Structure formats: structure tokens, C-alpha cells
């Protein structure tokens, strides 16, 4: 209980600011910390999100294993990871095979979710008091991630979204102060999320990695 009360999305969203270096590199440690915090927040919303959380935790674990593995130095930034995996042919480019769990592929799955998060937070920021978060979430999902998911995942995700609390309760769970304060903080955090998304998108586009199987 005390753990839940201390938890605030402010620090979580801040990870997406601190993961950016002045050179435009993305530090994987902070990037992954951001995801860990988001997963923790999602878990606090109820067990209906467990299947999403399980997939996300599995992907974070894949990345953490690289970060502590024998090539850990190559996994300091997103840029060094892409360079290393591409130069050493460690990415399955056409179909999933022995490199099915490459860092490039794993981050791509999270990167697509970041687009959903961007859209969802933008909607949450400008929505009226009585807006249904389930509707905002579903709209953001349909405009971003849905096209990358199988029919069954789409159905399960859409059903889970119905369990989301009202906008007011959602802001309370975020623990970012009053609704007005939370909206203001989202306004500060969103440009950093967008920058992380844009840098990743461009890096993946340059290497033709946006459709990894
Ligand atoms: C400040 C507001 C915060 C909002 C709350 C954010 C909550 C987000 C928290 C965690 C992120 C979830 C990450 C989910 C990773 C899903 C990656 C993925 O797309 N996986 C699919 C493809 O993987 P492969 O099979 O190719 O390896 C996989 O099929 C998916 C399975 C599970 C369903 C994924 C549904 C994703 C919905 C994302 C929206 C989360 C909604 C949470 C609502 C608060």
C-alpha cells in the first residue's frame, strides 16, 4: 500500500527525458527504466492487464539480459545496439529464426507502444472531465498499435481497456498532483516522449528495421 502511494508517474515520464543525451543518443538504461515504471503503473490498474504486462516484462527481460551479457558495452545506447547487431548480422530481417529475440526487434515492439502512449496522453490532456479513458485509449490504440497485432490480441486489448477508470480516477492513480498539475506535467513530458519516438523511428527507418518480423 505504502509502495503504491509513493509511486508517481512524474519520475517515470522523466526517464524518457533523461534517456536522451545531448548528442541525440538514447540511453537504454533510462529508456528501460521508463518502461518498468509504466508497467508498474499498469499493474496497479488491475489484473485485467496482466497479459499485457507479461508480454512487456518478457521484452524488458530480453533487453536486460543483453545489458548484463558479454556484449553489454554495445547495449549502452539504442544507436550502439543497432550498429552492433546489424554489423554482426544478429537481426532476423525477413522471418523469425535464430535471432528471433534481437534487441532491434524487441525495442521495435516497445517503440510502437510509445506511439500509442503519445496519442493516449495527448488525448488525456485535452479531454473533458467526463471523458471515458477506455474510449481515449481504444482510439489511440486503433490509430497506432492495432495494425501490428493479431485479431485475438486486438480483441483482448479492447476488452481490457473497458476496465480503465474514469479520467479523474486515472489522474489520481498517476499521482501527479491535482488534475491541472497532472495536465501541466504531461505537457512538459510529452515533447520528450515525442523526441525519443522520432529519433528511434528515424534510426530504424535508416536501417530498414521498421517492419522486423
Ligand atoms: C501517463 C499515463 C500512463 C499510461 C499507462 C501506460 C501503461 C503502459 C504500460 C506498459 C506498456 C505495455 C507494453 C506492452 C508491450 C506490448 C508489445 C507488443 O505489441 N507485443 C505484441 C507483439 O509481440 P511479439 O509477439 O511480436 O513478440 C504481443 O502480441 C502482445 C501481446 C499483449 C497485448 C499487447 C496490447 C498492447 C496494448 C498497449 C497499451 C497498454 C494499455 C494499458 C492501459 C493503461
mmCIF file of C-alpha atoms and ligand atoms in Angstrom:
data_model
loop_
_atom_site.group_PDB
_atom_site.id
_atom_site.type_symbol
_atom_site.label_atom_id
_atom_site.label_comp_id
_atom_site.label_asym_id
_atom_site.label_seq_id
_atom_site.Cartn_x
_atom_site.Cartn_y
_atom_site.Cartn_z
ATOM 1 C CA UNK A 1 0.000 0.000 0.000
ATOM 2 C CA UNK A 2 2.729 2.458 1.048
ATOM 3 C CA UNK A 3 4.617 1.452 -2.125
ATOM 4 C CA UNK A 4 1.582 2.364 -4.283
ATOM 5 C CA UNK A 5 1.189 5.731 -2.528
ATOM 6 C CA UNK A 6 4.811 6.732 -3.195
ATOM 7 C CA UNK A 7 4.625 5.754 -6.842
ATOM 8 C CA UNK A 8 4.306 8.730 -9.173
ATOM 9 C CA UNK A 9 4.297 8.831 -12.945
ATOM 10 C CA UNK A 10 6.293 12.067 -12.847
ATOM 11 C CA UNK A 11 9.564 10.172 -12.293
ATOM 12 C CA UNK A 12 8.554 7.515 -14.810
ATOM 13 C CA UNK A 13 7.969 10.046 -17.548
ATOM 14 C CA UNK A 14 11.192 11.776 -16.534
ATOM 15 C CA UNK A 15 13.095 8.633 -17.599
ATOM 16 C CA UNK A 16 12.153 9.451 -21.184
ATOM 17 C CA UNK A 17 13.845 12.841 -20.733
ATOM 18 C CA UNK A 18 16.980 11.505 -19.038
ATOM 19 C CA UNK A 19 17.427 8.766 -21.640
ATOM 20 C CA UNK A 20 18.240 11.467 -24.219
ATOM 21 C CA UNK A 21 21.854 12.607 -24.465
ATOM 22 C CA UNK A 22 22.946 15.984 -25.873
ATOM 23 C CA UNK A 23 24.186 14.107 -28.959
ATOM 24 C CA UNK A 24 20.710 12.657 -29.573
ATOM 25 C CA UNK A 25 21.606 9.161 -28.398
ATOM 26 C CA UNK A 26 19.114 7.137 -26.359
ATOM 27 C CA UNK A 27 20.496 5.588 -23.179
ATOM 28 C CA UNK A 28 18.937 2.152 -22.881
ATOM 29 C CA UNK A 29 19.176 2.022 -19.098
ATOM 30 C CA UNK A 30 16.908 5.049 -18.641
ATOM 31 C CA UNK A 31 14.675 4.085 -21.549
ATOM 32 C CA UNK A 32 14.038 0.676 -19.998
ATOM 33 C CA UNK A 33 13.533 2.256 -16.568
ATOM 34 C CA UNK A 34 10.741 4.292 -18.124
ATOM 35 C CA UNK A 35 9.069 1.108 -19.348
ATOM 36 C CA UNK A 36 9.491 -0.617 -15.989
ATOM 37 C CA UNK A 37 7.715 2.284 -14.300
ATOM 38 C CA UNK A 38 4.889 2.249 -16.848
ATOM 39 C CA UNK A 39 4.420 -1.490 -16.326
ATOM 40 C CA UNK A 40 4.298 -0.952 -12.581
ATOM 41 C CA UNK A 41 1.641 1.694 -13.085
ATOM 42 C CA UNK A 42 -0.352 -0.542 -15.424
ATOM 43 C CA UNK A 43 -0.229 -3.376 -12.883
ATOM 44 C CA UNK A 44 -1.704 -1.047 -10.275
ATOM 45 C CA UNK A 45 -4.780 -0.636 -12.514
ATOM 46 C CA UNK A 46 -5.833 -4.263 -12.110
ATOM 47 C CA UNK A 47 -5.145 -7.866 -13.060
ATOM 48 C CA UNK A 48 -7.107 -7.490 -16.302
ATOM 49 C CA UNK A 49 -3.894 -6.006 -17.735
ATOM 50 C CA UNK A 50 -1.755 -8.995 -16.702
ATOM 51 C CA UNK A 51 -1.475 -10.427 -20.208
ATOM 52 C CA UNK A 52 -0.132 -7.095 -21.488
ATOM 53 C CA UNK A 53 2.201 -6.793 -18.534
ATOM 54 C CA UNK A 54 3.523 -10.335 -19.052
ATOM 55 C CA UNK A 55 4.474 -9.606 -22.654
ATOM 56 C CA UNK A 56 6.075 -6.293 -21.712
ATOM 57 C CA UNK A 57 8.055 -7.808 -18.808
ATOM 58 C CA UNK A 58 9.331 -10.556 -21.119
ATOM 59 C CA UNK A 59 10.600 -7.953 -23.573
ATOM 60 C CA UNK A 60 12.261 -5.876 -20.847
ATOM 61 C CA UNK A 61 13.945 -9.050 -19.583
ATOM 62 C CA UNK A 62 15.349 -9.790 -23.049
ATOM 63 C CA UNK A 63 16.899 -6.316 -23.084
ATOM 64 C CA UNK A 64 18.231 -6.562 -19.526
ATOM 65 C CA UNK A 65 19.944 -9.836 -20.414
ATOM 66 C CA UNK A 66 21.789 -8.064 -23.240
ATOM 67 C CA UNK A 67 22.695 -5.211 -20.932
ATOM 68 C CA UNK A 68 24.412 -7.541 -18.454
ATOM 69 C CA UNK A 69 25.703 -10.018 -21.045
ATOM 70 C CA UNK A 70 29.151 -10.374 -22.570
ATOM 71 C CA UNK A 71 28.451 -7.629 -25.147
ATOM 72 C CA UNK A 72 26.977 -5.254 -22.575
ATOM 73 C CA UNK A 73 29.098 -2.319 -23.819
ATOM 74 C CA UNK A 74 27.266 -2.494 -27.163
ATOM 75 C CA UNK A 75 23.928 -2.066 -25.393
ATOM 76 C CA UNK A 76 24.593 1.288 -23.719
ATOM 77 C CA UNK A 77 22.625 3.248 -26.293
ATOM 78 C CA UNK A 78 19.994 2.414 -28.880
ATOM 79 C CA UNK A 79 22.369 3.634 -31.585
ATOM 80 C CA UNK A 80 25.267 1.408 -30.472
ATOM 81 C CA UNK A 81 22.898 -1.572 -30.215
ATOM 82 C CA UNK A 82 21.579 -1.126 -33.770
ATOM 83 C CA UNK A 83 25.118 -0.698 -35.138
ATOM 84 C CA UNK A 84 26.423 -3.759 -33.286
ATOM 85 C CA UNK A 85 23.525 -6.079 -34.130
ATOM 86 C CA UNK A 86 23.399 -5.020 -37.778
ATOM 87 C CA UNK A 87 27.160 -5.263 -38.325
ATOM 88 C CA UNK A 88 27.215 -8.719 -36.746
ATOM 89 C CA UNK A 89 24.086 -9.992 -38.515
ATOM 90 C CA UNK A 90 22.274 -10.536 -35.237
ATOM 91 C CA UNK A 91 18.869 -9.416 -36.510
ATOM 92 C CA UNK A 92 16.321 -11.610 -38.305
ATOM 93 C CA UNK A 93 15.280 -9.265 -41.100
ATOM 94 C CA UNK A 94 12.815 -11.382 -43.077
ATOM 95 C CA UNK A 95 11.467 -14.082 -40.842
ATOM 96 C CA UNK A 96 11.921 -15.102 -37.248
ATOM 97 C CA UNK A 97 14.742 -17.565 -36.895
ATOM 98 C CA UNK A 98 17.739 -17.952 -34.564
ATOM 99 C CA UNK A 99 17.847 -14.202 -33.849
ATOM 100 C CA UNK A 100 14.123 -14.002 -33.077
ATOM 101 C CA UNK A 101 14.841 -12.075 -29.863
ATOM 102 C CA UNK A 102 17.285 -9.470 -31.178
ATOM 103 C CA UNK A 103 17.467 -6.177 -29.338
ATOM 104 C CA UNK A 104 16.385 -4.366 -32.525
ATOM 105 C CA UNK A 105 13.187 -6.390 -32.806
ATOM 106 C CA UNK A 106 12.437 -6.210 -29.091
ATOM 107 C CA UNK A 107 12.834 -2.422 -28.945
ATOM 108 C CA UNK A 108 10.711 -2.081 -32.096
ATOM 109 C CA UNK A 109 7.781 -3.698 -30.259
ATOM 110 C CA UNK A 110 8.167 -1.221 -27.374
ATOM 111 C CA UNK A 111 8.727 1.668 -29.786
ATOM 112 C CA UNK A 112 5.333 1.013 -31.371
ATOM 113 C CA UNK A 113 3.726 1.141 -27.930
ATOM 114 C CA UNK A 114 5.395 4.514 -27.366
ATOM 115 C CA UNK A 115 3.359 5.893 -30.259
ATOM 116 C CA UNK A 116 0.200 4.625 -28.575
ATOM 117 C CA UNK A 117 1.311 6.277 -25.313
ATOM 118 C CA UNK A 118 1.976 9.573 -27.087
ATOM 119 C CA UNK A 119 -1.504 9.587 -28.641
ATOM 120 C CA UNK A 120 -3.200 8.453 -25.441
ATOM 121 C CA UNK A 121 -1.531 11.121 -23.293
ATOM 122 C CA UNK A 122 -2.330 13.828 -25.839
ATOM 123 C CA UNK A 123 -5.976 12.802 -25.713
ATOM 124 C CA UNK A 124 -5.987 12.542 -21.932
ATOM 125 C CA UNK A 125 -4.544 16.047 -21.676
ATOM 126 C CA UNK A 126 -7.229 17.772 -23.727
ATOM 127 C CA UNK A 127 -10.248 15.564 -22.924
ATOM 128 C CA UNK A 128 -13.177 16.892 -20.919
ATOM 129 C CA UNK A 129 -13.681 15.938 -17.245
ATOM 130 C CA UNK A 130 -16.295 13.302 -18.022
ATOM 131 C CA UNK A 131 -14.395 11.625 -20.879
ATOM 132 C CA UNK A 132 -14.072 7.872 -20.755
ATOM 133 C CA UNK A 133 -10.420 6.804 -20.689
ATOM 134 C CA UNK A 134 -11.442 3.486 -22.251
ATOM 135 C CA UNK A 135 -12.615 5.382 -25.340
ATOM 136 C CA UNK A 136 -9.481 7.566 -25.481
ATOM 137 C CA UNK A 137 -7.296 4.509 -25.036
ATOM 138 C CA UNK A 138 -9.116 2.497 -27.720
ATOM 139 C CA UNK A 139 -8.908 5.391 -30.200
ATOM 140 C CA UNK A 140 -5.174 5.768 -29.572
ATOM 141 C CA UNK A 141 -4.723 2.007 -29.909
ATOM 142 C CA UNK A 142 -6.648 1.816 -33.180
ATOM 143 C CA UNK A 143 -4.583 4.704 -34.592
ATOM 144 C CA UNK A 144 -1.234 3.156 -33.704
ATOM 145 C CA UNK A 145 -0.684 -0.347 -32.436
ATOM 146 C CA UNK A 146 -3.743 -2.274 -33.560
ATOM 147 C CA UNK A 147 -2.477 -2.811 -37.116
ATOM 148 C CA UNK A 148 0.570 -4.654 -35.706
ATOM 149 C CA UNK A 149 -1.474 -7.058 -33.579
ATOM 150 C CA UNK A 150 -3.329 -10.258 -34.361
ATOM 151 C CA UNK A 151 -7.120 -10.323 -34.221
ATOM 152 C CA UNK A 152 -7.152 -12.122 -30.886
ATOM 153 C CA UNK A 153 -4.717 -9.641 -29.269
ATOM 154 C CA UNK A 154 -6.787 -6.726 -30.603
ATOM 155 C CA UNK A 155 -9.958 -8.183 -29.082
ATOM 156 C CA UNK A 156 -8.293 -8.929 -25.725
ATOM 157 C CA UNK A 157 -6.733 -5.451 -25.566
ATOM 158 C CA UNK A 158 -10.013 -3.732 -26.422
ATOM 159 C CA UNK A 159 -11.849 -5.696 -23.706
ATOM 160 C CA UNK A 160 -9.134 -4.839 -21.158
ATOM 161 C CA UNK A 161 -9.415 -1.127 -21.985
ATOM 162 C CA UNK A 162 -13.030 -1.172 -20.738
ATOM 163 C CA UNK A 163 -11.614 -1.770 -17.246
ATOM 164 C CA UNK A 164 -9.804 1.572 -17.244
ATOM 165 C CA UNK A 165 -11.023 4.040 -14.598
ATOM 166 C CA UNK A 166 -12.599 7.428 -15.308
ATOM 167 C CA UNK A 167 -10.301 10.295 -16.327
ATOM 168 C CA UNK A 168 -10.410 11.746 -12.783
ATOM 169 C CA UNK A 169 -9.597 8.385 -11.146
ATOM 170 C CA UNK A 170 -6.902 7.794 -13.738
ATOM 171 C CA UNK A 171 -5.205 11.078 -12.870
ATOM 172 C CA UNK A 172 -5.424 10.144 -9.170
ATOM 173 C CA UNK A 173 -3.724 6.813 -9.873
ATOM 174 C CA UNK A 174 -0.981 8.662 -11.754
ATOM 175 C CA UNK A 175 -0.216 10.545 -8.507
ATOM 176 C CA UNK A 176 0.953 13.654 -10.328
ATOM 177 C CA UNK A 177 -0.886 16.181 -8.160
ATOM 178 C CA UNK A 178 -4.216 17.809 -8.984
ATOM 179 C CA UNK A 179 -5.740 17.224 -12.409
ATOM 180 C CA UNK A 180 -4.482 20.654 -13.502
ATOM 181 C CA UNK A 181 -0.970 19.881 -12.257
ATOM 182 C CA UNK A 182 -1.015 16.488 -13.956
ATOM 183 C CA UNK A 183 -2.111 18.056 -17.245
ATOM 184 C CA UNK A 184 0.714 20.602 -16.965
ATOM 185 C CA UNK A 185 3.279 17.873 -16.216
ATOM 186 C CA UNK A 186 2.081 15.836 -19.181
ATOM 187 C CA UNK A 187 2.623 18.934 -21.282
ATOM 188 C CA UNK A 188 6.252 19.020 -20.141
ATOM 189 C CA UNK A 189 6.810 15.269 -20.589
ATOM 190 C CA UNK A 190 5.182 14.812 -23.992
ATOM 191 C CA UNK A 191 7.844 16.622 -26.084
ATOM 192 C CA UNK A 192 10.495 14.272 -24.648
ATOM 193 C CA UNK A 193 8.391 11.199 -25.422
ATOM 194 C CA UNK A 194 7.932 12.555 -28.951
ATOM 195 C CA UNK A 195 11.645 13.197 -29.344
ATOM 196 C CA UNK A 196 12.506 9.654 -28.213
ATOM 197 C CA UNK A 197 9.901 8.303 -30.616
ATOM 198 C CA UNK A 198 11.135 10.422 -33.539
ATOM 199 C CA UNK A 199 14.822 9.568 -33.013
ATOM 200 C CA UNK A 200 14.023 5.845 -32.830
ATOM 201 C CA UNK A 201 11.730 5.988 -35.849
ATOM 202 C CA UNK A 202 14.392 7.734 -37.931
ATOM 203 C CA UNK A 203 17.154 5.363 -36.816
ATOM 204 C CA UNK A 204 15.008 2.333 -37.658
ATOM 205 C CA UNK A 205 13.928 3.874 -40.962
ATOM 206 C CA UNK A 206 17.550 4.466 -41.981
ATOM 207 C CA UNK A 207 18.350 0.802 -41.332
ATOM 208 C CA UNK A 208 15.087 -0.558 -42.786
ATOM 209 C CA UNK A 209 14.105 -2.006 -39.437
ATOM 210 C CA UNK A 210 10.557 -0.744 -39.102
ATOM 211 C CA UNK A 211 8.911 -3.998 -40.210
ATOM 212 C CA UNK A 212 11.023 -6.577 -38.397
ATOM 213 C CA UNK A 213 9.167 -9.900 -38.067
HETATM 214 C C1 LIG B 1 0.850 8.536 -18.027
HETATM 215 C C2 LIG B 1 -0.194 7.570 -18.454
HETATM 216 C C3 LIG B 1 0.336 6.238 -18.429
HETATM 217 C C4 LIG B 1 -0.464 5.336 -19.210
HETATM 218 C C5 LIG B 1 -0.244 3.960 -18.827
HETATM 219 C C6 LIG B 1 0.759 3.309 -19.645
HETATM 220 C C7 LIG B 1 0.658 1.905 -19.487
HETATM 221 C C8 LIG B 1 1.566 1.222 -20.432
HETATM 222 C C9 LIG B 1 2.356 0.285 -19.689
HETATM 223 C C10 LIG B 1 3.078 -0.650 -20.163
HETATM 224 C C11 LIG B 1 3.341 -0.859 -21.529
HETATM 225 C C12 LIG B 1 2.752 -2.058 -22.095
HETATM 226 C C13 LIG B 1 3.681 -2.580 -23.094
HETATM 227 C C14 LIG B 1 3.034 -3.643 -23.912
HETATM 228 C C15 LIG B 1 4.024 -4.258 -24.831
HETATM 229 C C16 LIG B 1 3.336 -4.901 -25.971
HETATM 230 C C17 LIG B 1 4.303 -5.157 -27.073
HETATM 231 C C18 LIG B 1 3.568 -5.855 -28.215
HETATM 232 O O1 LIG B 1 3.000 -5.186 -29.042
HETATM 233 N N1 LIG B 1 3.564 -7.168 -28.204
HETATM 234 C C19 LIG B 1 2.829 -7.936 -29.183
HETATM 235 C C20 LIG B 1 3.731 -8.382 -30.286
HETATM 236 O O2 LIG B 1 4.833 -9.051 -29.733
HETATM 237 P P1 LIG B 1 5.503 -10.263 -30.500
HETATM 238 O O3 LIG B 1 4.514 -11.382 -30.476
HETATM 239 O O4 LIG B 1 5.749 -9.797 -31.893
HETATM 240 O O5 LIG B 1 6.738 -10.581 -29.713
HETATM 241 C C21 LIG B 1 2.177 -9.108 -28.479
HETATM 242 O O6 LIG B 1 1.483 -9.890 -29.381
HETATM 243 C C22 LIG B 1 1.266 -8.500 -27.465
HETATM 244 C C23 LIG B 1 0.710 -9.105 -26.511
HETATM 245 C C24 LIG B 1 -0.056 -8.420 -25.411
HETATM 246 C C25 LIG B 1 -1.046 -7.362 -25.788
HETATM 247 C C26 LIG B 1 -0.464 -6.014 -26.016
HETATM 248 C C27 LIG B 1 -1.502 -4.943 -26.035
HETATM 249 C C28 LIG B 1 -0.797 -3.624 -26.010
HETATM 250 C C29 LIG B 1 -1.657 -2.531 -25.566
HETATM 251 C C30 LIG B 1 -0.762 -1.394 -25.145
HETATM 252 C C31 LIG B 1 -1.474 -0.433 -24.380
HETATM 253 C C32 LIG B 1 -1.401 -0.660 -22.897
HETATM 254 C C33 LIG B 1 -2.650 -0.169 -22.264
HETATM 255 C C34 LIG B 1 -2.549 -0.019 -20.821
HETATM 256 C C35 LIG B 1 -3.635 0.823 -20.291
HETATM 257 C C36 LIG B 1 -3.246 1.684 -19.186
#
